[in-house]
Short mmCIF file of C-alpha atoms in Angstrom, two decimals:
data_model
loop_
_atom_site.label_atom_id
_atom_site.label_comp_id
_atom_site.label_asym_id
_atom_site.label_seq_id
_atom_site.Cartn_x
_atom_site.Cartn_y
_atom_site.Cartn_z
CA UNK B 1 27.49 -21.72 -19.22
CA UNK B 2 29.29 -19.78 -16.95
CA UNK B 3 27.67 -15.80 -16.25
CA UNK B 4 30.48 -14.31 -18.28
CA UNK B 5 30.00 -17.00 -21.10
CA UNK B 6 26.32 -16.13 -21.54
CA UNK B 7 27.05 -12.46 -21.55
CA UNK B 8 29.64 -13.03 -24.13
CA UNK B 9 26.96 -14.95 -26.13
CA UNK B 10 24.45 -12.41 -26.23
CA UNK B 11 27.38 -10.33 -27.06
CA UNK B 12 28.57 -11.93 -30.35
CA UNK B 13 25.25 -12.85 -31.24
CA UNK B 14 23.91 -11.33 -34.60
CA UNK B 15 20.33 -10.44 -33.06
CA UNK B 16 22.04 -8.34 -30.20
CA UNK B 17 24.59 -6.45 -32.86
CA UNK B 18 21.74 -5.68 -35.25
CA UNK B 19 19.77 -4.20 -31.86
CA UNK B 20 22.63 -2.25 -30.40
CA UNK B 21 22.96 -0.86 -34.23
CA UNK B 22 19.23 0.29 -34.26
CA UNK B 23 19.66 1.96 -30.68
CA UNK B 24 22.36 4.25 -32.27
CA UNK B 25 20.29 4.62 -35.17
CA UNK B 26 16.82 5.44 -32.90
CA UNK B 27 18.95 7.45 -30.50
CA UNK B 28 17.77 10.65 -31.67
CA UNK B 29 14.28 9.47 -31.14
CA UNK B 30 15.03 8.41 -27.53
CA UNK B 31 16.21 11.75 -26.82
CA UNK B 32 12.66 13.20 -28.09
CA UNK B 33 10.64 10.43 -26.24
CA UNK B 34 12.79 11.95 -23.04
CA UNK B 35 11.60 15.70 -23.85
CA UNK B 36 8.41 14.74 -24.81
CA UNK B 37 7.71 12.59 -21.70
CA UNK B 38 9.35 14.91 -19.45
CA UNK B 39 7.03 18.06 -20.41
CA UNK B 40 4.27 16.09 -19.21
CA UNK B 41 3.59 17.07 -15.63
CA UNK B 42 3.94 13.77 -12.87
CA UNK B 43 3.80 14.99 -9.77
CA UNK B 44 2.82 12.78 -6.89
CA UNK B 45 -0.47 11.04 -7.38
CA UNK B 46 -1.17 12.86 -10.08
CA UNK B 47 0.73 10.28 -13.14
CA UNK B 48 -2.08 10.25 -15.26
CA UNK B 49 -1.51 12.42 -18.23
CA UNK B 50 1.91 11.00 -18.61
CA UNK B 51 0.55 7.35 -17.76
CA UNK B 52 -1.94 8.20 -20.55
CA UNK B 53 0.67 8.98 -23.00
CA UNK B 54 2.77 6.05 -22.01
CA UNK B 55 0.18 3.83 -22.65
CA UNK B 56 -0.65 4.74 -26.17
CA UNK B 57 3.39 4.37 -26.76
CA UNK B 58 3.31 0.96 -25.57
CA UNK B 59 0.02 0.35 -27.77
CA UNK B 60 1.81 1.83 -30.66
CA UNK B 61 5.20 -0.36 -30.16
CA UNK B 62 2.94 -3.80 -30.77
CA UNK B 63 2.81 -5.50 -27.09
CA UNK B 64 0.63 -7.38 -26.37
CA UNK B 65 -2.06 -7.54 -23.23
CA UNK B 66 -1.59 -3.64 -22.93
CA UNK B 67 -3.71 -2.27 -20.22
CA UNK B 68 -4.02 -0.01 -17.21
CA UNK B 69 -4.43 -0.99 -13.90
CA UNK B 70 -6.80 0.17 -11.05
CA UNK B 71 -3.86 2.66 -9.00
CA UNK B 72 -2.33 3.73 -12.54
CA UNK B 73 -0.16 1.01 -13.81
CA UNK B 74 0.52 0.77 -17.31
CA UNK B 75 1.95 -2.33 -19.28
CA UNK B 76 2.25 -4.44 -21.94
CA UNK B 77 3.70 -7.65 -22.94
CA UNK B 78 6.42 -8.86 -24.98
CA UNK B 79 5.51 -12.62 -25.69
CA UNK B 80 8.61 -15.10 -25.48
CA UNK B 81 8.43 -18.82 -26.46
CA UNK B 82 8.68 -20.62 -23.33
CA UNK B 83 5.97 -21.25 -20.39
CA UNK B 84 4.96 -17.92 -19.85
CA UNK B 85 7.34 -16.90 -16.91
CA UNK B 86 7.73 -13.46 -16.80
CA UNK B 87 10.64 -10.78 -16.35
CA UNK B 88 9.40 -7.28 -15.36
CA UNK B 89 11.21 -4.45 -16.87
CA UNK B 90 9.62 -1.19 -14.98
CA UNK B 91 10.27 2.33 -14.78
CA UNK B 92 8.21 4.64 -12.90
CA UNK B 93 6.10 7.63 -14.37
CA UNK B 94 6.06 9.51 -11.09
CA UNK B 95 8.06 12.61 -9.91
CA UNK B 96 8.83 13.99 -6.86
CA UNK B 97 7.61 17.99 -8.09
CA UNK B 98 4.29 19.15 -6.97
CA UNK B 99 1.59 19.97 -9.40
CA UNK B 100 2.48 23.86 -11.16
CA UNK B 101 6.69 22.91 -11.65
CA UNK B 102 7.74 24.22 -14.92
CA UNK B 103 9.17 21.12 -16.48
CA UNK B 104 10.24 22.37 -19.86
CA UNK B 105 13.27 20.86 -20.97
CA UNK B 106 16.15 23.28 -21.32
CA UNK B 107 19.01 22.05 -23.61
CA UNK B 108 22.27 23.42 -23.54
CA UNK B 109 24.45 20.91 -25.95
CA UNK B 110 24.03 17.21 -25.00
CA UNK B 111 22.65 18.03 -21.79
CA UNK B 112 18.98 18.29 -20.94
CA UNK B 113 17.93 20.19 -17.89
CA UNK B 114 14.29 19.63 -16.15
CA UNK B 115 13.08 18.60 -13.02
CA UNK B 116 12.29 14.34 -13.59
CA UNK B 117 14.46 14.19 -16.52
CA UNK B 118 16.67 11.51 -15.23
CA UNK B 119 14.69 10.20 -12.15
CA UNK B 120 12.48 8.57 -13.78
CA UNK B 121 12.00 9.96 -17.34
CA UNK B 122 14.68 8.74 -19.77
CA UNK B 123 14.04 5.56 -18.31
CA UNK B 124 10.97 5.52 -19.56
CA UNK B 125 12.00 6.41 -23.10
CA UNK B 126 14.93 3.94 -22.97
CA UNK B 127 12.81 0.75 -22.03
CA UNK B 128 10.70 1.54 -25.40
CA UNK B 129 13.98 1.82 -27.04
CA UNK B 130 14.99 -1.46 -25.72
CA UNK B 131 11.50 -2.82 -27.53
CA UNK B 132 11.97 -1.17 -30.75
CA UNK B 133 15.79 -2.39 -31.10
CA UNK B 134 14.36 -6.16 -30.23
CA UNK B 135 11.60 -6.07 -32.65
CA UNK B 136 13.68 -4.66 -35.13
CA UNK B 137 16.53 -7.45 -34.36
CA UNK B 138 14.22 -10.41 -34.29
CA UNK B 139 15.52 -11.44 -30.97
CA UNK B 140 13.44 -14.21 -29.20
CA UNK B 141 13.32 -14.96 -25.52
CA UNK B 142 12.35 -17.79 -23.86
CA UNK B 143 10.43 -15.68 -21.00
CA UNK B 144 7.76 -13.25 -21.47
CA UNK B 145 8.86 -9.46 -20.66
CA UNK B 146 6.29 -7.63 -18.78
CA UNK B 147 7.15 -3.51 -19.41
CA UNK B 148 5.81 -1.38 -17.17
CA UNK B 149 5.20 2.11 -16.24
CA UNK B 150 4.70 2.31 -12.64
CA UNK B 151 3.05 5.08 -10.26
CA UNK B 152 4.10 5.97 -6.74
CA UNK B 153 7.51 4.92 -6.65
CA UNK B 154 8.35 8.49 -4.80
CA UNK B 155 8.10 9.56 -1.33
CA UNK B 156 4.77 9.08 -0.30
CA UNK B 157 3.98 7.19 -3.38
CA UNK B 158 4.86 4.55 -1.25
CA UNK B 159 5.46 2.46 -4.08
CA UNK B 160 1.98 1.85 -4.44
CA UNK B 161 2.43 0.72 -8.17
CA UNK B 162 4.69 -1.99 -7.77
CA UNK B 163 3.14 -3.01 -4.29
CA UNK B 164 -0.15 -3.13 -6.32
CA UNK B 165 1.66 -5.41 -9.25
CA UNK B 166 2.54 -7.97 -7.15
CA UNK B 167 -0.67 -8.15 -5.29
CA UNK B 168 -2.89 -8.37 -8.13
CA UNK B 169 -1.67 -8.59 -11.55
CA UNK B 170 -3.66 -11.41 -12.95
CA UNK B 171 0.08 -13.20 -13.96
CA UNK B 172 1.98 -12.48 -10.80
CA UNK B 173 2.57 -15.93 -9.62
CA UNK B 174 4.06 -16.03 -13.03
CA UNK B 175 7.00 -13.13 -12.42
CA UNK B 176 10.52 -15.10 -12.18
CA UNK B 177 12.77 -11.63 -12.19
CA UNK B 178 11.84 -8.12 -11.89
CA UNK B 179 14.34 -4.75 -13.22
CA UNK B 180 13.81 -1.36 -12.28
CA UNK B 181 15.69 0.85 -15.05
CA UNK B 182 15.89 3.92 -12.48
CA UNK B 183 18.26 6.91 -12.62
CA UNK B 184 21.44 6.79 -15.43
CA UNK B 185 24.11 5.29 -13.48
CA UNK B 186 24.55 1.64 -14.67
CA UNK B 187 28.03 0.82 -12.52
CA UNK B 188 26.00 0.90 -9.27
CA UNK B 189 23.96 -2.32 -9.19
CA UNK B 190 21.04 -2.03 -6.64
CA UNK B 191 20.74 -5.17 -4.99
CA UNK B 192 19.58 -4.52 -1.43
CA UNK B 193 16.55 -2.64 -0.37
CA UNK B 194 16.20 -0.35 2.27
CA UNK B 195 13.37 -0.64 4.28
CA UNK B 196 11.50 2.93 6.22
CA UNK B 197 8.31 3.45 8.08
CA UNK B 198 7.38 7.24 7.62
CA UNK B 199 5.26 8.71 10.31
CA UNK B 200 2.90 12.16 10.34
CA UNK B 201 2.79 12.80 14.23
CA UNK B 202 0.11 15.61 15.28
CA UNK B 203 0.40 16.72 18.98
CA UNK B 204 -3.16 18.47 20.01
CA UNK B 205 -3.70 20.41 23.24
CA UNK B 206 -6.46 23.11 24.62
CA UNK B 207 -4.05 26.16 23.30
CA UNK B 208 -4.25 29.19 24.68
CA UNK B 209 -2.79 32.59 24.59
CA UNK B 210 0.96 32.61 25.36
CA UNK B 211 1.07 34.68 28.47
CA UNK B 212 -2.07 34.40 29.96
CA UNK B 213 -2.72 30.78 29.51
CA UNK B 214 1.00 30.27 30.50
CA UNK B 215 1.59 27.20 33.03
CA UNK B 216 -0.42 25.26 29.94
CA UNK B 217 0.61 22.45 28.60
CA UNK B 218 1.92 22.94 25.52
CA UNK B 219 2.05 20.54 22.48
CA UNK B 220 5.01 22.13 20.89
CA UNK B 221 7.44 21.19 24.11
CA UNK B 222 5.82 17.34 23.59
CA UNK B 223 6.85 17.54 19.65
CA UNK B 224 10.07 18.72 20.76
CA UNK B 225 11.03 16.39 23.39
CA UNK B 226 9.54 13.69 20.95
CA UNK B 227 12.19 14.95 18.43
CA UNK B 228 14.87 15.15 21.04
CA UNK B 229 14.54 11.65 22.11
CA UNK B 230 14.58 10.45 18.66
CA UNK B 231 17.87 12.28 17.71
CA UNK B 232 19.48 10.58 20.80
CA UNK B 233 18.44 7.44 19.40
CA UNK B 234 21.98 5.25 18.56
CA UNK B 235 21.66 3.04 15.46
CA UNK B 236 24.19 0.71 14.00
CA UNK B 237 26.62 2.02 10.71
CA UNK B 238 25.93 -2.03 9.74
CA UNK B 239 23.29 -2.69 8.87
CA UNK B 240 22.77 0.85 7.95
CA UNK B 241 19.86 2.32 9.52
CA UNK B 242 19.25 5.87 10.04
CA UNK B 243 16.31 8.32 11.13
CA UNK B 244 15.31 11.99 10.52
CA UNK B 245 12.69 14.76 11.41
CA UNK B 246 12.24 15.84 8.09
CA UNK B 247 8.97 18.38 8.42
CA UNK B 248 7.10 20.09 11.09
CA UNK B 249 4.68 22.73 11.39
CA UNK B 250 1.95 24.08 12.82
CA UNK B 251 0.79 26.92 15.43
CA UNK B 252 -1.33 30.51 14.76
CA UNK B 253 0.34 33.23 16.30
CA UNK B 254 3.78 34.07 17.81
CA UNK B 255 1.98 34.71 21.05
CA UNK B 256 -0.33 31.49 21.46
CA UNK B 257 -0.05 28.69 22.59
CA UNK B 258 -0.64 26.29 19.91
CA UNK B 259 -3.49 23.87 19.73
CA UNK B 260 -1.61 21.10 17.28
CA UNK B 261 1.63 21.01 15.69
CA UNK B 262 2.97 18.41 13.63
CA UNK B 263 6.09 16.65 12.49
CA UNK B 264 6.87 13.79 10.13
CA UNK B 265 9.58 11.19 10.82
CA UNK B 266 11.47 8.87 7.99
CA UNK B 267 12.98 5.76 9.73
CA UNK B 268 15.19 3.39 7.72
CA UNK B 269 17.26 0.22 7.87
CA UNK B 270 18.71 -2.42 5.65
CA UNK B 271 17.25 -4.84 8.11
CA UNK B 272 13.68 -5.36 9.44
CA UNK B 273 15.06 -6.52 12.72
CA UNK B 274 16.75 -3.02 13.20
CA UNK B 275 13.79 -1.15 11.32
CA UNK B 276 11.50 -2.55 14.19
CA UNK B 277 13.65 -1.80 17.16
CA UNK B 278 13.81 1.99 16.00
CA UNK B 279 9.91 1.77 15.31
CA UNK B 280 9.15 0.70 18.55
CA UNK B 281 11.87 2.98 20.45
CA UNK B 282 10.34 5.82 18.84
CA UNK B 283 6.70 5.28 19.05
CA UNK B 284 7.86 5.19 22.95
CA UNK B 285 9.54 8.14 22.72
CA UNK B 286 6.32 9.77 21.69
CA UNK B 287 4.43 8.37 24.50
CA UNK B 288 6.95 9.99 26.90
CA UNK B 289 7.19 12.95 25.51
CA UNK B 290 3.62 13.35 25.95
CA UNK B 291 3.80 12.45 29.22
CA UNK B 292 6.55 14.14 30.39
CA UNK B 293 4.61 17.19 29.09
CA UNK B 294 1.02 16.38 30.46
CA UNK B 295 2.82 15.98 33.99
CA UNK B 296 4.94 19.14 34.04
CA UNK B 297 1.93 21.57 33.30
CA UNK B 298 -1.96 22.09 33.26
CA UNK B 299 -4.26 19.96 30.91
CA UNK B 300 -3.81 17.22 28.69
CA UNK B 301 -2.42 16.96 25.48
CA UNK B 302 -2.16 13.99 23.08
CA UNK B 303 -0.53 12.48 19.82
CA UNK B 304 -2.25 11.41 16.96
CA UNK B 305 0.12 8.92 14.94
CA UNK B 306 -0.68 8.18 10.96
CA UNK B 307 1.91 5.65 9.43
CA UNK B 308 2.41 7.52 6.03
CA UNK B 309 4.80 5.23 4.62
CA UNK B 310 6.00 1.73 5.06
CA UNK B 311 8.53 0.26 2.74
CA UNK B 312 9.85 -3.36 3.37
CA UNK B 313 13.24 -4.00 3.13
CA UNK B 314 15.01 -6.80 0.89
CA UNK B 315 17.95 -7.79 -0.51
CA UNK B 316 18.95 -9.82 -3.40
CA UNK B 317 22.26 -12.24 -3.13
CA UNK B 318 24.86 -10.47 -4.95
CA UNK B 319 26.10 -13.82 -5.60
CA UNK B 320 22.58 -14.90 -7.46
CA UNK B 321 22.78 -15.34 -10.84
CA UNK B 322 20.16 -12.04 -11.84
CA UNK B 323 23.57 -9.94 -9.96
CA UNK B 324 26.27 -11.67 -11.20
CA UNK B 325 24.79 -11.71 -15.07
CA UNK B 326 24.27 -7.46 -14.42
CA UNK B 327 27.88 -7.49 -12.98
CA UNK B 328 29.36 -9.02 -16.19
CA UNK B 329 27.31 -6.81 -18.60
CA UNK B 330 28.31 -3.86 -16.48
CA UNK B 331 32.39 -4.87 -16.48
CA UNK B 332 31.82 -6.37 -20.35
CA UNK B 333 31.60 -2.50 -21.49
CA UNK B 334 34.38 -1.04 -19.38
CA UNK B 335 32.69 -0.22 -16.39
CA UNK B 336 33.35 -1.63 -12.31
CA UNK B 337 30.08 -2.28 -11.27
CA UNK B 338 29.28 -2.25 -7.50
CA UNK B 339 26.53 -3.63 -5.43
CA UNK B 340 24.69 -0.83 -3.48
CA UNK B 341 21.84 -0.55 -1.21
CA UNK B 342 19.04 2.03 -1.42
CA UNK B 343 15.14 2.84 -1.59
CA UNK B 344 13.41 1.90 -4.72
CA UNK B 345 10.50 -0.32 -6.65
CA UNK B 346 12.81 -3.62 -6.35
CA UNK B 347 12.11 -3.15 -3.12
CA UNK B 348 8.58 -4.98 -3.34
CA UNK B 349 9.99 -8.12 -5.32
CA UNK B 350 12.72 -8.41 -2.93
CA UNK B 351 10.83 -8.66 -0.22
CA UNK B 352 8.82 -11.37 -1.46
CA UNK B 353 11.87 -13.41 -2.84
CA UNK B 354 11.72 -12.98 -6.08
CA UNK B 355 14.89 -11.69 -7.60
CA UNK B 356 14.91 -8.24 -8.11
CA UNK B 357 17.72 -5.24 -9.25
CA UNK B 358 17.57 -1.79 -9.76
CA UNK B 359 19.89 -1.04 -12.94
CA UNK B 360 20.70 2.04 -14.83
CA UNK B 361 19.20 3.59 -18.24
CA UNK B 362 22.47 4.83 -18.96
CA UNK B 363 24.83 7.70 -19.56
CA UNK B 364 24.93 10.53 -17.07
CA UNK B 365 23.33 12.27 -15.05
CA UNK B 366 23.01 14.84 -11.43
CA UNK B 367 21.41 16.95 -9.27
CA UNK B 368 18.05 14.60 -9.12
CA UNK B 369 15.12 15.78 -7.13
CA UNK B 370 15.84 19.33 -7.73
CA UNK B 371 14.98 22.22 -9.95
CA UNK B 372 18.29 21.48 -11.89
CA UNK B 373 18.03 18.21 -12.33
CA UNK B 374 19.95 17.30 -15.61
CA UNK B 375 21.07 14.51 -17.78
CA UNK B 376 23.43 14.16 -20.43
CA UNK B 377 22.54 12.03 -23.60
CA UNK B 378 25.87 12.27 -25.38
CA UNK B 379 25.82 9.33 -27.68
CA UNK B 380 28.51 7.42 -26.92
CA UNK B 381 28.60 7.44 -23.29
CA UNK B 382 24.24 7.30 -23.57
CA UNK B 383 24.40 3.80 -26.15
CA UNK B 384 27.24 2.62 -23.57
CA UNK B 385 25.24 1.87 -20.69
CA UNK B 386 21.99 1.07 -22.30
CA UNK B 387 24.01 -1.98 -24.21
CA UNK B 388 24.71 -2.98 -20.72
CA UNK B 389 21.38 -3.22 -19.42
CA UNK B 390 20.28 -4.45 -22.30
CA UNK B 391 22.35 -7.28 -22.13
CA UNK B 392 21.53 -7.78 -18.69
CA UNK B 393 17.63 -7.91 -19.30
CA UNK B 394 18.07 -10.33 -22.32
CA UNK B 395 20.32 -12.39 -20.34
CA UNK B 396 17.97 -12.86 -17.51
CA UNK B 397 15.09 -13.38 -20.04
CA UNK B 398 17.25 -16.13 -22.11
CA UNK B 399 17.85 -14.65 -25.09
CA UNK B 400 17.92 -17.13 -27.91
CA UNK B 401 21.39 -17.29 -29.35
CA UNK B 402 22.26 -20.00 -31.46
#
């Protein structure tokens, strides 16, 4: 059976149609779940309360082997009728917003406004909607489906939740495919994982009075030179490769040579080889900047580097069955699918050679990672996208259609 024929068979199956009817009937409940979960703060490294709420939801949905692991991921298994191979369907629990952020949802018509409402809280609720729809329709899949709410996708979380899943879950060897449902857009299918290295660099020296100690080494000058050196590094457009000095800080007074200054740096590439080259060039630039400052003035400064992030690059080929099924399901709903690169939880399985994609939760959204983040929960647009992603999941999990 071809890819298009597989998707057509699923879409014409009575069980799938019943599942779609259930999602329509339960649309208000999905919206209620989005609001309830969004209003539980889930800052970086502070996902505990939302994880507890989502764990209770998974238990209420009758999954098997419901639990929570050492790093905070929560999960539950919907058993298939095959040999126990697993398709993971994940959405991340964390947001980029720090503790204390006002996460109350404001509703204007069909739009919901709140930090984190679309990235990725909507997906958590939509995955529960998928589960209820499958159960109401009596859908059977050959492969088990492991539903996961994972921690540590954003920022310095460094994909720690999914990294732990693939390193420590007792059934990790049985995972045959992976989906992260992340943000609304279903037409943009992420098949490529952008790798990244992230550093915090502290430049340290003896410090002193800006006038009386003039001529003493200045860590700020070394940091500025290291940043300038990074800015001058030429990187290829293909494979896409980028660098950024993103956060700087330090010093005590306008009239004091600082003792410590810091900068945080983000290096990215679609290619592990190019990322390694950029990494080496950056580290060499830091060494050169320190040496130049020590040679130019009295005293000694040092640079202490901490790697605070290391996301592996990876790629699910656009021609792989999982990608072709996703594109066919998206096209069947009238979208124009595209294959794109991004940095998501799918990086981890991609880097391990496991077929993996980022797919969407449906509907529209905007202003992600801002206080004015929004999603549109208009029913027809929402259901259209949800149908495409559900069909993709069922195709890869091998839904029984006869």
